[in-house]
Amino acid sequence: MRLVKRKAGALQTRSIGAWNELGALDWPARLRLAWAIACPLPTDMQWRYTPRPTWAWPLYYPYRWLGILGDGLSTLTQLMGRAWGEQEGDCTGIRPAFPPVVADNQLDNSSPQHYNPTTHEKSEAAWPPLDYDSEGDHASLMRIGIDARILGYRRAGIGQYTYRLVEALAEIDQDDEFIIFQSRRDGKEIVQHPNFHRQTLYTPSHHRLEQWVLPLELWRHQLDLLHSPDFIPPFHRRHASVITVHDLGFLHFPHFVTQDSAQHYGLIDQAVRRTDHIIAVSGSTKTDIINLLGVDERKITVIHEATTPDYHPRVTPDEMAAVSEVCERYGLHRPFILFVSTIEPRKNLPTLLRAFRRLRDEYRVGVELVVVGERGWLSEDVFTLTTELQLTEAAKFLGRVPAHDLPLLYNAAMVHVHPSFYEGFGLTPLEAMSSGTPTIVSNVSSLPEVVGDAGLLVAPDDVAEWTVAIWRLLTDSALRETMIEKGLKRAATFSWEKAAQQHLSIYRRFRNGR
């Protein structure tokens, strides 16, 4: 493996060793492994695979057994911990790694099944009763891990879903123990509750060695279940696994995916087969998982996302003053159309820009287009087209705005538009409806499922239809009021409290892999 650095047009390389696809390390890379994992590469550097040098082959074999040795030590430590717990009686609240040996006549039909993640088999051996066992909604308390490392890299999208889920779980569950695994780059706790504990993981999200190093970091936490919101769980594990699949856009539109992302997304087939249960954020995503990956529908549960109370209509004088202040701060002095999302090919901004140009030319509507969202990959084409269409003054790109400003911008907008080619859920139309802003969305994937009859549906590539739909909502006050009323009612059916309850039910059901 080589570390490649681009500087001033030159290409500089520095060899630090190599490892093969099985993760066996040559000695230089073995010494630098901790550094490679702990220090994410700067933007001007990247890893590239190079052939293993001939001199390194004799060094390969002594290290290929490290994984087996690690498994042996892990099992030995767990057995020793169980023995100490039985002798000293000081391990209350910690489940042993293996079920106790009991006679056949001591088992009854009410005994919970024991799941062995190593063999993926179930046995009828019951766990011994613990001090915290109860006769309530669930047999015993759980130790649940949630992989929140994505928050150290990106707060939008999956990061936002993870953040809101943890917040909602903290509101409804004061009993089960939650371990929130966060990146070392993310020093802020999501919640501060007695049963929620932050733990730092040094394995970066989406790292090439993630499947080898992450299980070692997780092993000591003795989890009952790990929820992986970023959909790729550790494949080598000793706990039950639940993953969330947000969308399969990378299979529908592979040309919209970067090479690094494609390498990570390539694990999706293994992920859906090795996990115990899959949460899909929409019925559309569930259908994609079944049709594109061949997963049994009984293994998938649909749980919709939701917005937060921050997204609501501003009606009081103080709230209206705050809306006016944020418009003044961003230089928005005219009525505007709002688009909120990362700027990338899948979001279909070129169609919106062409419709906006046509709206100004043919309908003489004096509005502005406001784009809120950070630049994604291949975003240069959007800015080039903006210049070609002579929209540099009428189209304002605000970039990423603070979280407290976004609800105010929704309230200030005349219309919200979302022309995406594909969405796993489509949170921004829901945010618009919650804010009392009429929305227009593409009639594809999950967007009709989220919006229902509370928004206008348009084909994503039909510029003329987008132009007419925007013009109707800008000029027809009766239609606007109808869409606003329907949108508020529709948005009220989505709740993070309900979503958290559904997640908790899944955790309890599949804690032992059932």
PDB file of C-alpha atoms in Angstrom, residues 193-439:
ATOM      1  CA  HIS A 193     -28.801  10.484  30.626  1.00  0.00           C
ATOM      2  CA  PRO A 194     -27.757   8.029  33.354  1.00  0.00           C
ATOM      3  CA  ASN A 195     -28.352   5.006  31.113  1.00  0.00           C
ATOM      4  CA  PHE A 196     -26.661   6.503  28.017  1.00  0.00           C
ATOM      5  CA  HIS A 197     -22.874   6.301  27.860  1.00  0.00           C
ATOM      6  CA  ARG A 198     -20.545   7.730  25.231  1.00  0.00           C
ATOM      7  CA  GLN A 199     -17.643   5.557  24.088  1.00  0.00           C
ATOM      8  CA  THR A 200     -14.934   6.617  21.655  1.00  0.00           C
ATOM      9  CA  LEU A 201     -14.032   4.350  18.745  1.00  0.00           C
ATOM     10  CA  TYR A 202     -10.754   4.898  16.921  1.00  0.00           C
ATOM     11  CA  THR A 203     -11.756   3.037  13.758  1.00  0.00           C
ATOM     12  CA  PRO A 204     -12.909   5.677  11.245  1.00  0.00           C
ATOM     13  CA  SER A 205     -16.243   5.159   9.567  1.00  0.00           C
ATOM     14  CA  HIS A 206     -15.920   3.531   6.102  1.00  0.00           C
ATOM     15  CA  HIS A 207     -12.236   2.714   6.674  1.00  0.00           C
ATOM     16  CA  ARG A 208     -10.775  -0.059   4.527  1.00  0.00           C
ATOM     17  CA  LEU A 209      -9.827  -2.076   7.620  1.00  0.00           C
ATOM     18  CA  GLU A 210     -13.083  -1.420   9.433  1.00  0.00           C
ATOM     19  CA  GLN A 211     -14.243  -5.033   9.266  1.00  0.00           C
ATOM     20  CA  TRP A 212     -11.045  -6.206  10.948  1.00  0.00           C
ATOM     21  CA  VAL A 213     -10.432  -3.573  13.588  1.00  0.00           C
ATOM     22  CA  LEU A 214     -13.955  -2.552  14.642  1.00  0.00           C
ATOM     23  CA  PRO A 215     -14.906  -5.974  16.095  1.00  0.00           C
ATOM     24  CA  LEU A 216     -11.822  -5.822  18.315  1.00  0.00           C
ATOM     25  CA  GLU A 217     -12.879  -2.422  19.651  1.00  0.00           C
ATOM     26  CA  LEU A 218     -16.447  -3.583  20.262  1.00  0.00           C
ATOM     27  CA  TRP A 219     -15.572  -6.892  21.907  1.00  0.00           C
ATOM     28  CA  ARG A 220     -14.920  -5.562  25.408  1.00  0.00           C
ATOM     29  CA  HIS A 221     -18.318  -3.869  25.648  1.00  0.00           C
ATOM     30  CA  GLN A 222     -20.234  -7.187  25.820  1.00  0.00           C
ATOM     31  CA  LEU A 223     -23.245  -5.923  23.885  1.00  0.00           C
ATOM     32  CA  ASP A 224     -26.552  -7.717  23.545  1.00  0.00           C
ATOM     33  CA  LEU A 225     -27.224  -5.920  20.264  1.00  0.00           C
ATOM     34  CA  LEU A 226     -25.558  -3.382  17.978  1.00  0.00           C
ATOM     35  CA  HIS A 227     -27.596  -1.048  15.788  1.00  0.00           C
ATOM     36  CA  SER A 228     -25.699   0.174  12.718  1.00  0.00           C
ATOM     37  CA  PRO A 229     -27.557   3.203  11.257  1.00  0.00           C
ATOM     38  CA  ASP A 230     -24.929   3.474   8.499  1.00  0.00           C
ATOM     39  CA  PHE A 231     -26.058   0.006   7.308  1.00  0.00           C
ATOM     40  CA  ILE A 232     -22.704  -1.855   7.348  1.00  0.00           C
ATOM     41  CA  PRO A 233     -22.320  -3.816  10.623  1.00  0.00           C
ATOM     42  CA  PRO A 234     -19.200  -5.642  11.792  1.00  0.00           C
ATOM     43  CA  PHE A 235     -19.438  -9.080  10.194  1.00  0.00           C
ATOM     44  CA  HIS A 236     -17.399 -10.785  12.926  1.00  0.00           C
ATOM     45  CA  ARG A 237     -19.392 -10.312  16.108  1.00  0.00           C
ATOM     46  CA  ARG A 238     -20.669 -11.854  19.308  1.00  0.00           C
ATOM     47  CA  HIS A 239     -23.905  -9.936  19.572  1.00  0.00           C
ATOM     48  CA  ALA A 240     -27.145  -9.539  17.650  1.00  0.00           C
ATOM     49  CA  SER A 241     -27.188  -7.037  14.795  1.00  0.00           C
ATOM     50  CA  VAL A 242     -29.762  -4.590  13.429  1.00  0.00           C
ATOM     51  CA  ILE A 243     -28.992  -2.276  10.512  1.00  0.00           C
ATOM     52  CA  THR A 244     -30.827   0.620   8.888  1.00  0.00           C
ATOM     53  CA  VAL A 245     -30.871   0.831   5.096  1.00  0.00           C
ATOM     54  CA  HIS A 246     -31.763   4.351   4.015  1.00  0.00           C
ATOM     55  CA  ASP A 247     -31.737   3.929   0.256  1.00  0.00           C
ATOM     56  CA  LEU A 248     -30.257   1.924  -2.595  1.00  0.00           C
ATOM     57  CA  GLY A 249     -29.648   4.866  -4.874  1.00  0.00           C
ATOM     58  CA  PHE A 250     -26.117   3.629  -5.502  1.00  0.00           C
ATOM     59  CA  LEU A 251     -27.616   0.575  -7.240  1.00  0.00           C
ATOM     60  CA  HIS A 252     -30.173   2.572  -9.233  1.00  0.00           C
ATOM     61  CA  PHE A 253     -27.668   5.265 -10.226  1.00  0.00           C
ATOM     62  CA  PRO A 254     -24.139   3.840  -9.932  1.00  0.00           C
ATOM     63  CA  HIS A 255     -22.810   6.651 -12.145  1.00  0.00           C
ATOM     64  CA  PHE A 256     -23.703   9.095  -9.349  1.00  0.00           C
ATOM     65  CA  VAL A 257     -21.373   7.378  -6.851  1.00  0.00           C
ATOM     66  CA  THR A 258     -17.703   8.095  -6.199  1.00  0.00           C
ATOM     67  CA  GLN A 259     -15.156   5.279  -6.340  1.00  0.00           C
ATOM     68  CA  ASP A 260     -14.582   5.347  -2.581  1.00  0.00           C
ATOM     69  CA  SER A 261     -18.314   5.287  -1.877  1.00  0.00           C
ATOM     70  CA  ALA A 262     -18.801   2.411  -4.306  1.00  0.00           C
ATOM     71  CA  GLN A 263     -16.200   0.397  -2.414  1.00  0.00           C
ATOM     72  CA  HIS A 264     -18.110   0.908   0.838  1.00  0.00           C
ATOM     73  CA  TYR A 265     -21.545   0.342  -0.695  1.00  0.00           C
ATOM     74  CA  GLY A 266     -20.259  -2.866  -2.255  1.00  0.00           C
ATOM     75  CA  LEU A 267     -20.616  -4.486   1.171  1.00  0.00           C
ATOM     76  CA  ILE A 268     -24.408  -4.073   1.141  1.00  0.00           C
ATOM     77  CA  ASP A 269     -25.035  -7.610  -0.120  1.00  0.00           C
ATOM     78  CA  GLN A 270     -23.093  -9.143   2.770  1.00  0.00           C
ATOM     79  CA  ALA A 271     -24.606  -6.684   5.241  1.00  0.00           C
ATOM     80  CA  VAL A 272     -28.243  -7.575   4.562  1.00  0.00           C
ATOM     81  CA  ARG A 273     -27.471 -11.286   4.796  1.00  0.00           C
ATOM     82  CA  ARG A 274     -25.300 -11.252   7.904  1.00  0.00           C
ATOM     83  CA  THR A 275     -27.482  -8.989  10.023  1.00  0.00           C
ATOM     84  CA  ASP A 276     -30.372 -10.301  12.096  1.00  0.00           C
ATOM     85  CA  HIS A 277     -32.887  -7.667  11.026  1.00  0.00           C
ATOM     86  CA  ILE A 278     -33.149  -4.702   8.657  1.00  0.00           C
ATOM     87  CA  ILE A 279     -34.903  -1.406   9.285  1.00  0.00           C
ATOM     88  CA  ALA A 280     -35.965   0.394   6.094  1.00  0.00           C
ATOM     89  CA  VAL A 281     -36.877   4.074   6.337  1.00  0.00           C
ATOM     90  CA  SER A 282     -39.679   3.751   3.771  1.00  0.00           C
ATOM     91  CA  GLY A 283     -41.796   1.207   1.962  1.00  0.00           C
ATOM     92  CA  SER A 284     -39.992   2.195  -1.224  1.00  0.00           C
ATOM     93  CA  THR A 285     -36.629   1.273   0.293  1.00  0.00           C
ATOM     94  CA  LYS A 286     -38.067  -2.025   1.545  1.00  0.00           C
ATOM     95  CA  THR A 287     -39.257  -2.857  -1.961  1.00  0.00           C
ATOM     96  CA  ASP A 288     -35.797  -2.071  -3.338  1.00  0.00           C
ATOM     97  CA  ILE A 289     -34.124  -4.334  -0.766  1.00  0.00           C
ATOM     98  CA  ILE A 290     -36.440  -7.190  -1.731  1.00  0.00           C
ATOM     99  CA  ASN A 291     -36.185  -6.702  -5.502  1.00  0.00           C
ATOM    100  CA  LEU A 292     -32.525  -5.725  -5.853  1.00  0.00           C
ATOM    101  CA  LEU A 293     -30.930  -7.787  -3.071  1.00  0.00           C
ATOM    102  CA  GLY A 294     -33.316 -10.736  -2.809  1.00  0.00           C
ATOM    103  CA  VAL A 295     -33.985 -10.365   0.929  1.00  0.00           C
ATOM    104  CA  ASP A 296     -37.016 -12.045   2.521  1.00  0.00           C
ATOM    105  CA  GLU A 297     -39.597  -9.360   3.309  1.00  0.00           C
ATOM    106  CA  ARG A 298     -40.092 -10.863   6.789  1.00  0.00           C
ATOM    107  CA  LYS A 299     -36.561  -9.736   7.642  1.00  0.00           C
ATOM    108  CA  ILE A 300     -37.418  -6.065   6.984  1.00  0.00           C
ATOM    109  CA  THR A 301     -39.416  -3.574   9.061  1.00  0.00           C
ATOM    110  CA  VAL A 302     -40.384  -0.121   7.785  1.00  0.00           C
ATOM    111  CA  ILE A 303     -39.899   2.706  10.302  1.00  0.00           C
ATOM    112  CA  HIS A 304     -40.372   6.227   8.987  1.00  0.00           C
ATOM    113  CA  GLU A 305     -38.210   9.147  10.018  1.00  0.00           C
ATOM    114  CA  ALA A 306     -39.681  12.390  11.355  1.00  0.00           C
ATOM    115  CA  THR A 307     -38.920  16.046  11.932  1.00  0.00           C
ATOM    116  CA  THR A 308     -38.359  17.872  15.213  1.00  0.00           C
ATOM    117  CA  PRO A 309     -40.553  20.489  16.955  1.00  0.00           C
ATOM    118  CA  ASP A 310     -38.231  23.172  15.538  1.00  0.00           C
ATOM    119  CA  TYR A 311     -40.116  22.839  12.253  1.00  0.00           C
ATOM    120  CA  HIS A 312     -43.470  24.557  12.751  1.00  0.00           C
ATOM    121  CA  PRO A 313     -45.287  27.594  11.328  1.00  0.00           C
ATOM    122  CA  ARG A 314     -44.101  30.932  12.739  1.00  0.00           C
ATOM    123  CA  VAL A 315     -47.190  33.010  13.623  1.00  0.00           C
ATOM    124  CA  THR A 316     -46.422  35.150  16.686  1.00  0.00           C
ATOM    125  CA  PRO A 317     -44.908  38.644  16.276  1.00  0.00           C
ATOM    126  CA  ASP A 318     -41.606  37.524  17.811  1.00  0.00           C
ATOM    127  CA  GLU A 319     -41.426  34.522  15.489  1.00  0.00           C
ATOM    128  CA  MET A 320     -42.201  36.645  12.448  1.00  0.00           C
ATOM    129  CA  ALA A 321     -39.505  39.087  13.508  1.00  0.00           C
ATOM    130  CA  ALA A 322     -37.017  36.202  13.658  1.00  0.00           C
ATOM    131  CA  VAL A 323     -38.002  35.167  10.121  1.00  0.00           C
ATOM    132  CA  SER A 324     -37.477  38.727   8.875  1.00  0.00           C
ATOM    133  CA  GLU A 325     -34.107  38.920  10.614  1.00  0.00           C
ATOM    134  CA  VAL A 326     -32.782  35.738   8.996  1.00  0.00           C
ATOM    135  CA  CYS A 327     -33.922  36.935   5.555  1.00  0.00           C
ATOM    136  CA  GLU A 328     -32.135  40.231   6.110  1.00  0.00           C
ATOM    137  CA  ARG A 329     -28.992  38.449   7.231  1.00  0.00           C
ATOM    138  CA  TYR A 330     -28.854  36.297   4.081  1.00  0.00           C
ATOM    139  CA  GLY A 331     -29.817  39.155   1.765  1.00  0.00           C
ATOM    140  CA  LEU A 332     -33.196  37.701   0.786  1.00  0.00           C
ATOM    141  CA  HIS A 333     -35.296  40.753  -0.030  1.00  0.00           C
ATOM    142  CA  ARG A 334     -37.705  39.200  -2.533  1.00  0.00           C
ATOM    143  CA  PRO A 335     -40.081  36.187  -2.468  1.00  0.00           C
ATOM    144  CA  PHE A 336     -38.142  32.996  -3.091  1.00  0.00           C
ATOM    145  CA  ILE A 337     -38.340  29.319  -3.983  1.00  0.00           C
ATOM    146  CA  LEU A 338     -36.392  27.080  -1.598  1.00  0.00           C
ATOM    147  CA  PHE A 339     -34.306  23.981  -2.316  1.00  0.00           C
ATOM    148  CA  VAL A 340     -32.620  22.209   0.621  1.00  0.00           C
ATOM    149  CA  SER A 341     -30.161  19.371   0.069  1.00  0.00           C
ATOM    150  CA  THR A 342     -26.552  18.523  -0.703  1.00  0.00           C
ATOM    151  CA  ILE A 343     -25.600  19.650  -4.207  1.00  0.00           C
ATOM    152  CA  GLU A 344     -24.896  16.431  -6.102  1.00  0.00           C
ATOM    153  CA  PRO A 345     -26.086  14.799  -9.354  1.00  0.00           C
ATOM    154  CA  ARG A 346     -28.851  12.710  -7.762  1.00  0.00           C
ATOM    155  CA  LYS A 347     -30.624  15.830  -6.503  1.00  0.00           C
ATOM    156  CA  ASN A 348     -31.321  16.944 -10.092  1.00  0.00           C
ATOM    157  CA  LEU A 349     -30.620  20.653  -9.689  1.00  0.00           C
ATOM    158  CA  PRO A 350     -30.099  21.207 -13.458  1.00  0.00           C
ATOM    159  CA  THR A 351     -33.796  20.502 -14.086  1.00  0.00           C
ATOM    160  CA  LEU A 352     -34.746  22.989 -11.372  1.00  0.00           C
ATOM    161  CA  LEU A 353     -32.427  25.664 -12.781  1.00  0.00           C
ATOM    162  CA  ARG A 354     -33.861  25.270 -16.289  1.00  0.00           C
ATOM    163  CA  ALA A 355     -37.423  25.429 -14.937  1.00  0.00           C
ATOM    164  CA  PHE A 356     -36.520  28.547 -12.961  1.00  0.00           C
ATOM    165  CA  ARG A 357     -35.038  30.184 -16.061  1.00  0.00           C
ATOM    166  CA  ARG A 358     -38.205  29.381 -17.993  1.00  0.00           C
ATOM    167  CA  LEU A 359     -40.364  30.703 -15.143  1.00  0.00           C
ATOM    168  CA  ARG A 360     -38.629  34.078 -15.316  1.00  0.00           C
ATOM    169  CA  ASP A 361     -38.646  34.269 -19.119  1.00  0.00           C
ATOM    170  CA  GLU A 362     -42.144  33.026 -19.980  1.00  0.00           C
ATOM    171  CA  TYR A 363     -44.170  33.810 -16.856  1.00  0.00           C
ATOM    172  CA  ARG A 364     -42.325  36.975 -15.817  1.00  0.00           C
ATOM    173  CA  VAL A 365     -42.380  35.945 -12.156  1.00  0.00           C
ATOM    174  CA  GLY A 366     -39.979  38.051 -10.103  1.00  0.00           C
ATOM    175  CA  VAL A 367     -38.862  35.523  -7.506  1.00  0.00           C
ATOM    176  CA  GLU A 368     -35.469  34.228  -6.458  1.00  0.00           C
ATOM    177  CA  LEU A 369     -34.190  30.675  -6.096  1.00  0.00           C
ATOM    178  CA  VAL A 370     -32.445  29.912  -2.800  1.00  0.00           C
ATOM    179  CA  VAL A 371     -30.301  26.771  -2.567  1.00  0.00           C
ATOM    180  CA  VAL A 372     -29.356  25.615   0.937  1.00  0.00           C
ATOM    181  CA  GLY A 373     -26.838  22.795   1.193  1.00  0.00           C
ATOM    182  CA  GLU A 374     -23.161  22.058   1.027  1.00  0.00           C
ATOM    183  CA  ARG A 375     -21.340  21.136  -2.151  1.00  0.00           C
ATOM    184  CA  GLY A 376     -21.223  17.435  -2.864  1.00  0.00           C
ATOM    185  CA  TRP A 377     -19.246  15.618  -5.496  1.00  0.00           C
ATOM    186  CA  LEU A 378     -19.607  16.680  -9.164  1.00  0.00           C
ATOM    187  CA  SER A 379     -21.285  19.915  -8.057  1.00  0.00           C
ATOM    188  CA  GLU A 380     -19.229  22.040 -10.474  1.00  0.00           C
ATOM    189  CA  ASP A 381     -21.671  21.308 -13.306  1.00  0.00           C
ATOM    190  CA  VAL A 382     -24.461  22.999 -11.344  1.00  0.00           C
ATOM    191  CA  PHE A 383     -22.525  26.246 -10.972  1.00  0.00           C
ATOM    192  CA  THR A 384     -21.430  26.147 -14.606  1.00  0.00           C
ATOM    193  CA  LEU A 385     -25.054  25.785 -15.705  1.00  0.00           C
ATOM    194  CA  THR A 386     -26.091  28.633 -13.394  1.00  0.00           C
ATOM    195  CA  THR A 387     -23.652  30.901 -15.210  1.00  0.00           C
ATOM    196  CA  GLU A 388     -24.731  29.685 -18.664  1.00  0.00           C
ATOM    197  CA  LEU A 389     -28.396  30.384 -17.841  1.00  0.00           C
ATOM    198  CA  GLN A 390     -27.463  33.842 -16.520  1.00  0.00           C
ATOM    199  CA  LEU A 391     -28.899  33.102 -13.084  1.00  0.00           C
ATOM    200  CA  THR A 392     -25.956  34.148 -10.950  1.00  0.00           C
ATOM    201  CA  GLU A 393     -27.953  37.061  -9.494  1.00  0.00           C
ATOM    202  CA  ALA A 394     -31.359  35.373  -9.211  1.00  0.00           C
ATOM    203  CA  ALA A 395     -30.100  32.060  -7.775  1.00  0.00           C
ATOM    204  CA  LYS A 396     -28.495  32.349  -4.346  1.00  0.00           C
ATOM    205  CA  PHE A 397     -26.370  29.494  -3.011  1.00  0.00           C
ATOM    206  CA  LEU A 398     -26.184  29.842   0.776  1.00  0.00           C
ATOM    207  CA  GLY A 399     -24.188  26.694   1.446  1.00  0.00           C
ATOM    208  CA  ARG A 400     -24.757  24.911   4.729  1.00  0.00           C
ATOM    209  CA  VAL A 401     -26.659  27.095   7.204  1.00  0.00           C
ATOM    210  CA  PRO A 402     -26.874  26.744  11.014  1.00  0.00           C
ATOM    211  CA  ALA A 403     -29.561  24.362  12.247  1.00  0.00           C
ATOM    212  CA  HIS A 404     -31.505  27.153  13.978  1.00  0.00           C
ATOM    213  CA  ASP A 405     -31.727  29.166  10.724  1.00  0.00           C
ATOM    214  CA  LEU A 406     -33.156  26.407   8.535  1.00  0.00           C
ATOM    215  CA  PRO A 407     -36.706  26.300  10.036  1.00  0.00           C
ATOM    216  CA  LEU A 408     -36.900  30.085   9.636  1.00  0.00           C
ATOM    217  CA  LEU A 409     -35.908  29.843   5.960  1.00  0.00           C
ATOM    218  CA  TYR A 410     -38.642  27.253   5.403  1.00  0.00           C
ATOM    219  CA  ASN A 411     -41.162  29.684   6.906  1.00  0.00           C
ATOM    220  CA  ALA A 412     -39.930  32.523   4.729  1.00  0.00           C
ATOM    221  CA  ALA A 413     -40.135  30.554   1.463  1.00  0.00           C
ATOM    222  CA  MET A 414     -43.101  30.788  -0.893  1.00  0.00           C
ATOM    223  CA  VAL A 415     -42.590  27.264  -2.231  1.00  0.00           C
ATOM    224  CA  HIS A 416     -40.308  24.335  -1.429  1.00  0.00           C
ATOM    225  CA  VAL A 417     -39.077  22.193  -4.341  1.00  0.00           C
ATOM    226  CA  HIS A 418     -37.374  18.797  -4.366  1.00  0.00           C
ATOM    227  CA  PRO A 419     -36.737  17.447  -7.906  1.00  0.00           C
ATOM    228  CA  SER A 420     -34.558  14.498  -6.837  1.00  0.00           C
ATOM    229  CA  PHE A 421     -34.198  11.444  -9.067  1.00  0.00           C
ATOM    230  CA  TYR A 422     -34.309   9.139  -6.049  1.00  0.00           C
ATOM    231  CA  GLU A 423     -34.759   9.352  -2.262  1.00  0.00           C
ATOM    232  CA  GLY A 424     -34.814   6.679   0.394  1.00  0.00           C
ATOM    233  CA  PHE A 425     -37.132   8.801   2.517  1.00  0.00           C
ATOM    234  CA  GLY A 426     -37.128  12.497   1.624  1.00  0.00           C
ATOM    235  CA  LEU A 427     -36.838  14.439   4.864  1.00  0.00           C
ATOM    236  CA  THR A 428     -36.774  17.956   3.425  1.00  0.00           C
ATOM    237  CA  PRO A 429     -40.340  17.816   1.989  1.00  0.00           C
ATOM    238  CA  LEU A 430     -41.505  16.670   5.428  1.00  0.00           C
ATOM    239  CA  GLU A 431     -39.666  19.595   7.037  1.00  0.00           C
ATOM    240  CA  ALA A 432     -41.361  21.973   4.594  1.00  0.00           C
ATOM    241  CA  MET A 433     -44.829  20.583   5.309  1.00  0.00           C
ATOM    242  CA  SER A 434     -44.186  20.791   9.064  1.00  0.00           C
ATOM    243  CA  SER A 435     -43.240  24.456   8.608  1.00  0.00           C
ATOM    244  CA  GLY A 436     -46.409  25.295   6.701  1.00  0.00           C
ATOM    245  CA  THR A 437     -44.695  25.670   3.323  1.00  0.00           C
ATOM    246  CA  PRO A 438     -46.274  24.059   0.225  1.00  0.00           C
ATOM    247  CA  THR A 439     -43.983  21.574  -1.493  1.00  0.00           C
TER     248      THR A 439
END
